[in-house]
mmCIF file with all atom_site columns, C-alpha atoms in Angstrom:
data_model
loop_
_atom_site.group_PDB
_atom_site.id
_atom_site.type_symbol
_atom_site.label_atom_id
_atom_site.label_alt_id
_atom_site.label_comp_id
_atom_site.label_asym_id
_atom_site.label_entity_id
_atom_site.label_seq_id
_atom_site.pdbx_PDB_ins_code
_atom_site.Cartn_x
_atom_site.Cartn_y
_atom_site.Cartn_z
_atom_site.occupancy
_atom_site.B_iso_or_equiv
_atom_site.pdbx_formal_charge
_atom_site.auth_seq_id
_atom_site.auth_comp_id
_atom_site.auth_asym_id
_atom_site.auth_atom_id
_atom_site.pdbx_PDB_model_num
ATOM 1   C CA . MET J 1 1   ? 0.000   0.000   0.000  1.00 48.00 ? 1   MET J CA 1
ATOM 2   C CA . PRO J 1 2   ? 1.637   3.303   -1.048 1.00 56.00 ? 2   PRO J CA 1
ATOM 3   C CA . GLY J 1 3   ? 2.272   5.773   1.744  1.00 68.00 ? 3   GLY J CA 1
ATOM 4   C CA . SER J 1 4   ? 2.393   3.165   4.506  1.00 76.00 ? 4   SER J CA 1
ATOM 5   C CA . PRO J 1 5   ? 5.560   3.377   6.602  1.00 75.00 ? 5   PRO J CA 1
ATOM 6   C CA . THR J 1 6   ? 8.012   0.503   6.415  1.00 83.00 ? 6   THR J CA 1
ATOM 7   C CA . PRO J 1 7   ? 8.665   -1.481  9.611  1.00 79.00 ? 7   PRO J CA 1
ATOM 8   C CA . SER J 1 8   ? 11.993  0.317   10.112 1.00 81.00 ? 8   SER J CA 1
ATOM 9   C CA . GLU J 1 9   ? 10.320  3.738   9.623  1.00 80.00 ? 9   GLU J CA 1
ATOM 10  C CA . ARG J 1 10  ? 7.571   2.749   12.065 1.00 76.00 ? 10  ARG J CA 1
ATOM 11  C CA . GLU J 1 11  ? 10.219  1.612   14.592 1.00 78.00 ? 11  GLU J CA 1
ATOM 12  C CA . ARG J 1 12  ? 12.095  4.929   14.248 1.00 81.00 ? 12  ARG J CA 1
ATOM 13  C CA . THR J 1 13  ? 8.853   6.871   14.723 1.00 77.00 ? 13  THR J CA 1
ATOM 14  C CA . ASP J 1 14  ? 7.890   4.787   17.780 1.00 75.00 ? 14  ASP J CA 1
ATOM 15  C CA . THR J 1 15  ? 11.380  5.176   19.291 1.00 80.00 ? 15  THR J CA 1
ATOM 16  C CA . ALA J 1 16  ? 11.248  8.951   18.803 1.00 77.00 ? 16  ALA J CA 1
ATOM 17  C CA . ALA J 1 17  ? 7.750   9.097   20.317 1.00 75.00 ? 17  ALA J CA 1
ATOM 18  C CA . ARG J 1 18  ? 8.877   7.072   23.369 1.00 77.00 ? 18  ARG J CA 1
ATOM 19  C CA . ALA J 1 19  ? 11.880  9.368   23.842 1.00 81.00 ? 19  ALA J CA 1
ATOM 20  C CA . ARG J 1 20  ? 9.623   12.449  23.565 1.00 80.00 ? 20  ARG J CA 1
ATOM 21  C CA . GLU J 1 21  ? 7.151   10.971  26.098 1.00 79.00 ? 21  GLU J CA 1
ATOM 22  C CA . LYS J 1 22  ? 9.993   10.143  28.508 1.00 81.00 ? 22  LYS J CA 1
ATOM 23  C CA . GLU J 1 23  ? 11.357  13.681  28.190 1.00 83.00 ? 23  GLU J CA 1
ATOM 24  C CA . GLU J 1 24  ? 7.900   15.220  28.700 1.00 80.00 ? 24  GLU J CA 1
ATOM 25  C CA . GLN J 1 25  ? 7.172   13.053  31.744 1.00 81.00 ? 25  GLN J CA 1
ATOM 26  C CA . ALA J 1 26  ? 10.546  14.052  33.271 1.00 84.00 ? 26  ALA J CA 1
ATOM 27  C CA . LYS J 1 27  ? 9.412   17.711  33.128 1.00 87.00 ? 27  LYS J CA 1
ATOM 28  C CA . LEU J 1 28  ? 6.461   17.021  35.438 1.00 89.00 ? 28  LEU J CA 1
ATOM 29  C CA . PRO J 1 29  ? 6.940   17.974  39.128 1.00 92.00 ? 29  PRO J CA 1
ATOM 30  C CA . TYR J 1 30  ? 5.935   14.428  40.104 1.00 93.00 ? 30  TYR J CA 1
ATOM 31  C CA . LYS J 1 31  ? 6.490   10.871  38.870 1.00 93.00 ? 31  LYS J CA 1
ATOM 32  C CA . TRP J 1 32  ? 3.695   8.451   38.116 1.00 91.00 ? 32  TRP J CA 1
ATOM 33  C CA . THR J 1 33  ? 3.400   4.853   36.970 1.00 90.00 ? 33  THR J CA 1
ATOM 34  C CA . GLN J 1 34  ? 0.414   2.640   36.320 1.00 90.00 ? 34  GLN J CA 1
ATOM 35  C CA . THR J 1 35  ? -0.691  -0.936  35.969 1.00 88.00 ? 35  THR J CA 1
ATOM 36  C CA . ILE J 1 36  ? -4.007  -1.958  34.463 1.00 86.00 ? 36  ILE J CA 1
ATOM 37  C CA . LYS J 1 37  ? -5.513  -1.771  37.994 1.00 90.00 ? 37  LYS J CA 1
ATOM 38  C CA . ASP J 1 38  ? -3.864  1.162   39.770 1.00 93.00 ? 38  ASP J CA 1
ATOM 39  C CA . LEU J 1 39  ? -1.535  4.161   39.719 1.00 94.00 ? 39  LEU J CA 1
ATOM 40  C CA . ASP J 1 40  ? 1.377   5.139   41.937 1.00 95.00 ? 40  ASP J CA 1
ATOM 41  C CA . VAL J 1 41  ? 2.412   8.787   42.203 1.00 96.00 ? 41  VAL J CA 1
ATOM 42  C CA . THR J 1 42  ? 5.388   10.310  44.038 1.00 95.00 ? 42  THR J CA 1
ATOM 43  C CA . VAL J 1 43  ? 5.838   14.011  44.718 1.00 95.00 ? 43  VAL J CA 1
ATOM 44  C CA . PRO J 1 44  ? 9.226   15.127  46.091 1.00 94.00 ? 44  PRO J CA 1
ATOM 45  C CA . VAL J 1 45  ? 9.064   17.560  49.048 1.00 94.00 ? 45  VAL J CA 1
ATOM 46  C CA . ALA J 1 46  ? 11.534  19.057  51.526 1.00 92.00 ? 46  ALA J CA 1
ATOM 47  C CA . GLY J 1 47  ? 13.033  16.688  54.104 1.00 91.00 ? 47  GLY J CA 1
ATOM 48  C CA . ASN J 1 48  ? 11.933  18.781  57.096 1.00 93.00 ? 48  ASN J CA 1
ATOM 49  C CA . LEU J 1 49  ? 8.189   18.422  56.413 1.00 94.00 ? 49  LEU J CA 1
ATOM 50  C CA . ARG J 1 50  ? 5.806   16.286  58.466 1.00 94.00 ? 50  ARG J CA 1
ATOM 51  C CA . GLY J 1 51  ? 2.451   14.745  57.608 1.00 93.00 ? 51  GLY J CA 1
ATOM 52  C CA . LYS J 1 52  ? 0.551   17.689  59.129 1.00 95.00 ? 52  LYS J CA 1
ATOM 53  C CA . ASP J 1 53  ? 2.300   19.999  56.612 1.00 96.00 ? 53  ASP J CA 1
ATOM 54  C CA . ILE J 1 54  ? 0.914   18.074  53.634 1.00 96.00 ? 54  ILE J CA 1
ATOM 55  C CA . GLU J 1 55  ? -2.425  18.612  51.926 1.00 97.00 ? 55  GLU J CA 1
ATOM 56  C CA . VAL J 1 56  ? -3.908  15.726  49.947 1.00 97.00 ? 56  VAL J CA 1
ATOM 57  C CA . VAL J 1 57  ? -7.506  15.868  48.771 1.00 97.00 ? 57  VAL J CA 1
ATOM 58  C CA . MET J 1 58  ? -8.749  12.833  46.851 1.00 97.00 ? 58  MET J CA 1
ATOM 59  C CA . THR J 1 59  ? -12.234 12.484  45.438 1.00 97.00 ? 59  THR J CA 1
ATOM 60  C CA . LYS J 1 60  ? -13.566 10.057  42.860 1.00 97.00 ? 60  LYS J CA 1
ATOM 61  C CA . THR J 1 61  ? -12.705 12.486  40.054 1.00 97.00 ? 61  THR J CA 1
ATOM 62  C CA . LYS J 1 62  ? -10.262 15.083  41.465 1.00 97.00 ? 62  LYS J CA 1
ATOM 63  C CA . LEU J 1 63  ? -6.815  15.156  43.046 1.00 97.00 ? 63  LEU J CA 1
ATOM 64  C CA . LYS J 1 64  ? -5.027  17.934  44.911 1.00 97.00 ? 64  LYS J CA 1
ATOM 65  C CA . VAL J 1 65  ? -1.549  17.362  46.380 1.00 97.00 ? 65  VAL J CA 1
ATOM 66  C CA . GLY J 1 66  ? 0.916   19.811  47.888 1.00 95.00 ? 66  GLY J CA 1
ATOM 67  C CA . VAL J 1 67  ? 2.346   21.520  50.931 1.00 96.00 ? 67  VAL J CA 1
ATOM 68  C CA . LYS J 1 68  ? -0.123  23.545  53.025 1.00 96.00 ? 68  LYS J CA 1
ATOM 69  C CA . GLY J 1 69  ? 0.138   27.276  52.315 1.00 95.00 ? 69  GLY J CA 1
ATOM 70  C CA . GLN J 1 70  ? 1.886   26.718  48.963 1.00 96.00 ? 70  GLN J CA 1
ATOM 71  C CA . GLU J 1 71  ? 0.656   26.315  45.390 1.00 96.00 ? 71  GLU J CA 1
ATOM 72  C CA . PRO J 1 72  ? -0.395  22.645  44.940 1.00 96.00 ? 72  PRO J CA 1
ATOM 73  C CA . VAL J 1 73  ? 1.913   20.418  42.889 1.00 95.00 ? 73  VAL J CA 1
ATOM 74  C CA . ILE J 1 74  ? -1.075  18.501  41.496 1.00 95.00 ? 74  ILE J CA 1
ATOM 75  C CA . ASP J 1 75  ? -4.510  20.077  41.269 1.00 96.00 ? 75  ASP J CA 1
ATOM 76  C CA . GLY J 1 76  ? -6.959  18.853  38.685 1.00 95.00 ? 76  GLY J CA 1
ATOM 77  C CA . GLU J 1 77  ? -9.631  16.553  37.357 1.00 97.00 ? 77  GLU J CA 1
ATOM 78  C CA . LEU J 1 78  ? -8.427  12.937  37.160 1.00 96.00 ? 78  LEU J CA 1
ATOM 79  C CA . THR J 1 79  ? -8.324  11.400  33.686 1.00 95.00 ? 79  THR J CA 1
ATOM 80  C CA . HIS J 1 80  ? -10.641 8.626   34.936 1.00 96.00 ? 80  HIS J CA 1
ATOM 81  C CA . PRO J 1 81  ? -12.378 7.975   38.280 1.00 97.00 ? 81  PRO J CA 1
ATOM 82  C CA . ILE J 1 82  ? -10.695 6.235   41.220 1.00 97.00 ? 82  ILE J CA 1
ATOM 83  C CA . LEU J 1 83  ? -11.943 4.196   44.173 1.00 96.00 ? 83  LEU J CA 1
ATOM 84  C CA . VAL J 1 84  ? -11.295 6.689   46.991 1.00 97.00 ? 84  VAL J CA 1
ATOM 85  C CA . ASP J 1 85  ? -11.742 4.154   49.833 1.00 96.00 ? 85  ASP J CA 1
ATOM 86  C CA . GLU J 1 86  ? -9.069  1.915   48.264 1.00 96.00 ? 86  GLU J CA 1
ATOM 87  C CA . SER J 1 87  ? -6.616  4.767   47.590 1.00 97.00 ? 87  SER J CA 1
ATOM 88  C CA . THR J 1 88  ? -4.017  5.975   50.096 1.00 97.00 ? 88  THR J CA 1
ATOM 89  C CA . TRP J 1 89  ? -1.156  8.410   50.617 1.00 97.00 ? 89  TRP J CA 1
ATOM 90  C CA . THR J 1 90  ? 1.879   8.489   52.884 1.00 96.00 ? 90  THR J CA 1
ATOM 91  C CA . LEU J 1 91  ? 4.835   10.790  53.519 1.00 96.00 ? 91  LEU J CA 1
ATOM 92  C CA . GLU J 1 92  ? 8.030   8.781   53.119 1.00 94.00 ? 92  GLU J CA 1
ATOM 93  C CA . THR J 1 93  ? 11.692  9.517   53.785 1.00 92.00 ? 93  THR J CA 1
ATOM 94  C CA . VAL J 1 94  ? 13.995  8.814   50.869 1.00 89.00 ? 94  VAL J CA 1
ATOM 95  C CA . SER J 1 95  ? 17.752  9.105   50.720 1.00 74.00 ? 95  SER J CA 1
ATOM 96  C CA . SER J 1 96  ? 19.202  10.583  47.570 1.00 63.00 ? 96  SER J CA 1
ATOM 97  C CA . PRO J 1 97  ? 22.845  11.306  46.774 1.00 61.00 ? 97  PRO J CA 1
ATOM 98  C CA . THR J 1 98  ? 23.744  14.879  45.880 1.00 58.00 ? 98  THR J CA 1
ATOM 99  C CA . PRO J 1 99  ? 26.284  15.658  43.134 1.00 60.00 ? 99  PRO J CA 1
ATOM 100 C CA . SER J 1 100 ? 29.060  15.368  45.753 1.00 59.00 ? 100 SER J CA 1
ATOM 101 C CA . GLN J 1 101 ? 27.667  11.885  46.584 1.00 57.00 ? 101 GLN J CA 1
ATOM 102 C CA . THR J 1 102 ? 26.869  12.987  50.165 1.00 61.00 ? 102 THR J CA 1
ATOM 103 C CA . PRO J 1 103 ? 23.457  11.499  50.956 1.00 63.00 ? 103 PRO J CA 1
ATOM 104 C CA . THR J 1 104 ? 20.750  14.016  51.832 1.00 68.00 ? 104 THR J CA 1
ATOM 105 C CA . THR J 1 105 ? 17.438  13.227  53.423 1.00 71.00 ? 105 THR J CA 1
ATOM 106 C CA . GLN J 1 106 ? 14.472  14.074  51.274 1.00 90.00 ? 106 GLN J CA 1
ATOM 107 C CA . LYS J 1 107 ? 10.836  13.161  51.592 1.00 94.00 ? 107 LYS J CA 1
ATOM 108 C CA . GLU J 1 108 ? 8.161   12.350  49.083 1.00 94.00 ? 108 GLU J CA 1
ATOM 109 C CA . ILE J 1 109 ? 4.419   12.162  49.153 1.00 96.00 ? 109 ILE J CA 1
ATOM 110 C CA . SER J 1 110 ? 3.572   8.696   47.907 1.00 96.00 ? 110 SER J CA 1
ATOM 111 C CA . LEU J 1 111 ? 0.053   8.090   46.578 1.00 97.00 ? 111 LEU J CA 1
ATOM 112 C CA . HIS J 1 112 ? -1.549  4.818   45.563 1.00 97.00 ? 112 HIS J CA 1
ATOM 113 C CA . LEU J 1 113 ? -4.705  5.321   43.479 1.00 97.00 ? 113 LEU J CA 1
ATOM 114 C CA . ASP J 1 114 ? -7.006  2.383   42.777 1.00 96.00 ? 114 ASP J CA 1
ATOM 115 C CA . LYS J 1 115 ? -8.673  2.703   39.358 1.00 95.00 ? 115 LYS J CA 1
ATOM 116 C CA . SER J 1 116 ? -12.458 2.412   39.129 1.00 94.00 ? 116 SER J CA 1
ATOM 117 C CA . HIS J 1 117 ? -12.180 1.021   35.587 1.00 89.00 ? 117 HIS J CA 1
ATOM 118 C CA . LYS J 1 118 ? -9.623  -1.766  35.957 1.00 84.00 ? 118 LYS J CA 1
ATOM 119 C CA . GLN J 1 119 ? -9.161  -2.353  32.241 1.00 81.00 ? 119 GLN J CA 1
ATOM 120 C CA . THR J 1 120 ? -8.284  1.242   31.264 1.00 87.00 ? 120 THR J CA 1
ATOM 121 C CA . TRP J 1 121 ? -4.860  2.789   30.609 1.00 88.00 ? 121 TRP J CA 1
ATOM 122 C CA . TRP J 1 122 ? -4.599  6.460   31.515 1.00 92.00 ? 122 TRP J CA 1
ATOM 123 C CA . PRO J 1 123 ? -2.891  8.857   29.062 1.00 90.00 ? 123 PRO J CA 1
ATOM 124 C CA . ALA J 1 124 ? -2.210  11.287  31.958 1.00 90.00 ? 124 ALA J CA 1
ATOM 125 C CA . LEU J 1 125 ? -2.812  11.615  35.682 1.00 92.00 ? 125 LEU J CA 1
ATOM 126 C CA . THR J 1 126 ? -5.021  14.698  35.357 1.00 94.00 ? 126 THR J CA 1
ATOM 127 C CA . THR J 1 127 ? -6.853  16.255  32.445 1.00 93.00 ? 127 THR J CA 1
ATOM 128 C CA . ASN J 1 128 ? -4.857  19.496  32.825 1.00 92.00 ? 128 ASN J CA 1
ATOM 129 C CA . THR J 1 129 ? -1.499  17.719  32.401 1.00 86.00 ? 129 THR J CA 1
ATOM 130 C CA . PRO J 1 130 ? 0.286   19.233  29.393 1.00 82.00 ? 130 PRO J CA 1
ATOM 131 C CA . TYR J 1 131 ? 1.813   15.897  28.360 1.00 79.00 ? 131 TYR J CA 1
ATOM 132 C CA . LYS J 1 132 ? -0.172  12.799  27.368 1.00 81.00 ? 132 LYS J CA 1
ATOM 133 C CA . LEU J 1 133 ? 1.000   9.214   26.849 1.00 76.00 ? 133 LEU J CA 1
ATOM 134 C CA . ASP J 1 134 ? 0.087   7.250   23.727 1.00 72.00 ? 134 ASP J CA 1
ATOM 135 C CA . THR J 1 135 ? -1.810  4.455   25.484 1.00 73.00 ? 135 THR J CA 1
ATOM 136 C CA . SER J 1 136 ? -2.053  2.438   22.256 1.00 71.00 ? 136 SER J CA 1
ATOM 137 C CA . LYS J 1 137 ? 1.678   1.671   22.628 1.00 67.00 ? 137 LYS J CA 1
ATOM 138 C CA . ILE J 1 138 ? 1.460   0.341   26.207 1.00 67.00 ? 138 ILE J CA 1
ATOM 139 C CA . VAL J 1 139 ? 2.489   -3.291  26.499 1.00 63.00 ? 139 VAL J CA 1
ATOM 140 C CA . PRO J 1 140 ? 0.721   -4.632  29.599 1.00 61.00 ? 140 PRO J CA 1
ATOM 141 C CA . GLU J 1 141 ? 2.311   -7.040  32.014 1.00 61.00 ? 141 GLU J CA 1
ATOM 142 C CA . ASN J 1 142 ? 1.074   -10.610 31.924 1.00 62.00 ? 142 ASN J CA 1
ATOM 143 C CA . SER J 1 143 ? -2.025  -11.033 34.039 1.00 61.00 ? 143 SER J CA 1
ATOM 144 C CA . LYS J 1 144 ? -3.662  -13.994 35.720 1.00 68.00 ? 144 LYS J CA 1
ATOM 145 C CA . LEU J 1 145 ? -7.217  -15.008 34.859 1.00 66.00 ? 145 LEU J CA 1
ATOM 146 C CA . GLY J 1 146 ? -8.158  -14.208 38.464 1.00 70.00 ? 146 GLY J CA 1
ATOM 147 C CA . ASP J 1 147 ? -7.135  -10.565 37.898 1.00 68.00 ? 147 ASP J CA 1
ATOM 148 C CA . LEU J 1 148 ? -9.746  -10.096 35.164 1.00 69.00 ? 148 LEU J CA 1
ATOM 149 C CA . ASP J 1 149 ? -13.344 -9.007  35.718 1.00 73.00 ? 149 ASP J CA 1
ATOM 150 C CA . GLY J 1 150 ? -15.994 -11.723 35.318 1.00 77.00 ? 150 GLY J CA 1
ATOM 151 C CA . GLU J 1 151 ? -17.085 -10.886 31.775 1.00 79.00 ? 151 GLU J CA 1
ATOM 152 C CA . THR J 1 152 ? -13.540 -10.573 30.417 1.00 76.00 ? 152 THR J CA 1
ATOM 153 C CA . ARG J 1 153 ? -12.471 -13.738 32.235 1.00 76.00 ? 153 ARG J CA 1
ATOM 154 C CA . GLY J 1 154 ? -15.360 -15.702 30.716 1.00 80.00 ? 154 GLY J CA 1
ATOM 155 C CA . MET J 1 155 ? -14.494 -14.459 27.230 1.00 80.00 ? 155 MET J CA 1
ATOM 156 C CA . VAL J 1 156 ? -10.793 -15.365 27.662 1.00 78.00 ? 156 VAL J CA 1
ATOM 157 C CA . GLU J 1 157 ? -11.644 -18.837 29.035 1.00 81.00 ? 157 GLU J CA 1
ATOM 158 C CA . LYS J 1 158 ? -13.983 -19.454 26.070 1.00 83.00 ? 158 LYS J CA 1
ATOM 159 C CA . MET J 1 159 ? -11.259 -18.372 23.630 1.00 82.00 ? 159 MET J CA 1
ATOM 160 C CA . MET J 1 160 ? -8.725  -20.660 25.339 1.00 82.00 ? 160 MET J CA 1
ATOM 161 C CA . TYR J 1 161 ? -11.192 -23.582 25.253 1.00 84.00 ? 161 TYR J CA 1
ATOM 162 C CA . ASP J 1 162 ? -11.942 -22.998 21.561 1.00 83.00 ? 162 ASP J CA 1
ATOM 163 C CA . GLN J 1 163 ? -8.217  -22.808 20.769 1.00 84.00 ? 163 GLN J CA 1
ATOM 164 C CA . ARG J 1 164 ? -7.553  -26.133 22.543 1.00 84.00 ? 164 ARG J CA 1
ATOM 165 C CA . GLN J 1 165 ? -10.509 -27.725 20.741 1.00 85.00 ? 165 GLN J CA 1
ATOM 166 C CA . LYS J 1 166 ? -9.181  -26.546 17.347 1.00 83.00 ? 166 LYS J CA 1
ATOM 167 C CA . GLU J 1 167 ? -5.691  -27.865 18.131 1.00 83.00 ? 167 GLU J CA 1
ATOM 168 C CA . MET J 1 168 ? -7.176  -31.296 18.886 1.00 87.00 ? 168 MET J CA 1
ATOM 169 C CA . GLY J 1 169 ? -9.369  -31.209 15.770 1.00 89.00 ? 169 GLY J CA 1
ATOM 170 C CA . LEU J 1 170 ? -12.536 -31.070 17.872 1.00 88.00 ? 170 LEU J CA 1
ATOM 171 C CA . PRO J 1 171 ? -15.506 -28.700 17.467 1.00 87.00 ? 171 PRO J CA 1
ATOM 172 C CA . THR J 1 172 ? -15.356 -25.276 19.111 1.00 87.00 ? 172 THR J CA 1
ATOM 173 C CA . SER J 1 173 ? -18.069 -24.168 21.545 1.00 85.00 ? 173 SER J CA 1
ATOM 174 C CA . GLU J 1 174 ? -19.901 -22.366 18.724 1.00 87.00 ? 174 GLU J CA 1
ATOM 175 C CA . GLU J 1 175 ? -19.702 -25.448 16.461 1.00 87.00 ? 175 GLU J CA 1
ATOM 176 C CA . LYS J 1 176 ? -21.002 -27.609 19.338 1.00 85.00 ? 176 LYS J CA 1
ATOM 177 C CA . ASN J 1 177 ? -23.963 -25.252 19.810 1.00 86.00 ? 177 ASN J CA 1
ATOM 178 C CA . LYS J 1 178 ? -24.783 -25.525 16.080 1.00 85.00 ? 178 LYS J CA 1
ATOM 179 C CA . GLN J 1 179 ? -24.567 -29.332 16.224 1.00 85.00 ? 179 GLN J CA 1
ATOM 180 C CA . ASP J 1 180 ? -26.867 -29.391 19.272 1.00 85.00 ? 180 ASP J CA 1
ATOM 181 C CA . LEU J 1 181 ? -29.413 -27.193 17.482 1.00 85.00 ? 181 LEU J CA 1
ATOM 182 C CA . LEU J 1 182 ? -29.358 -29.488 14.434 1.00 85.00 ? 182 LEU J CA 1
ATOM 183 C CA . LYS J 1 183 ? -30.006 -32.528 16.661 1.00 82.00 ? 183 LYS J CA 1
ATOM 184 C CA . LYS J 1 184 ? -33.229 -30.995 18.032 1.00 73.00 ? 184 LYS J CA 1
#
């Protein structure tokens, strides 16, 4: 097909896009990662702060994180809803080497957000984030059948059954249903 990129052109484009996304994400004042079920966010703060100095407001659709009396680091509408009762935050001490390799004590606000829609990849943490991920390029980790919701699990089990039946030269579940209807 004329105009379609070659595999090597597609690979170059994808590599450039990944590099751009990595660079954009590094510009954010926080770090975030996700699995198909949840998100983890870390916000670096000064090492002398305590939990009472931190402001975290989580609702089903909004997130606000920062130091009391200062401009929030995160303040916006979430890309998708979360399960507030299953989501948590803590203030953790982290040790990070300075350029002179002398360790300094820093702290970070660590948030764990449980997704409401467990089968959805988020392009960004909040809708006002200037940088978005291309979720079509995400390669998910392997999951167990038990991790899937009931409907998806049933569909996957049916597909696995049908595949085994085909490999053994036996009728698939759909072919069995047709045979049963013909017998009636």
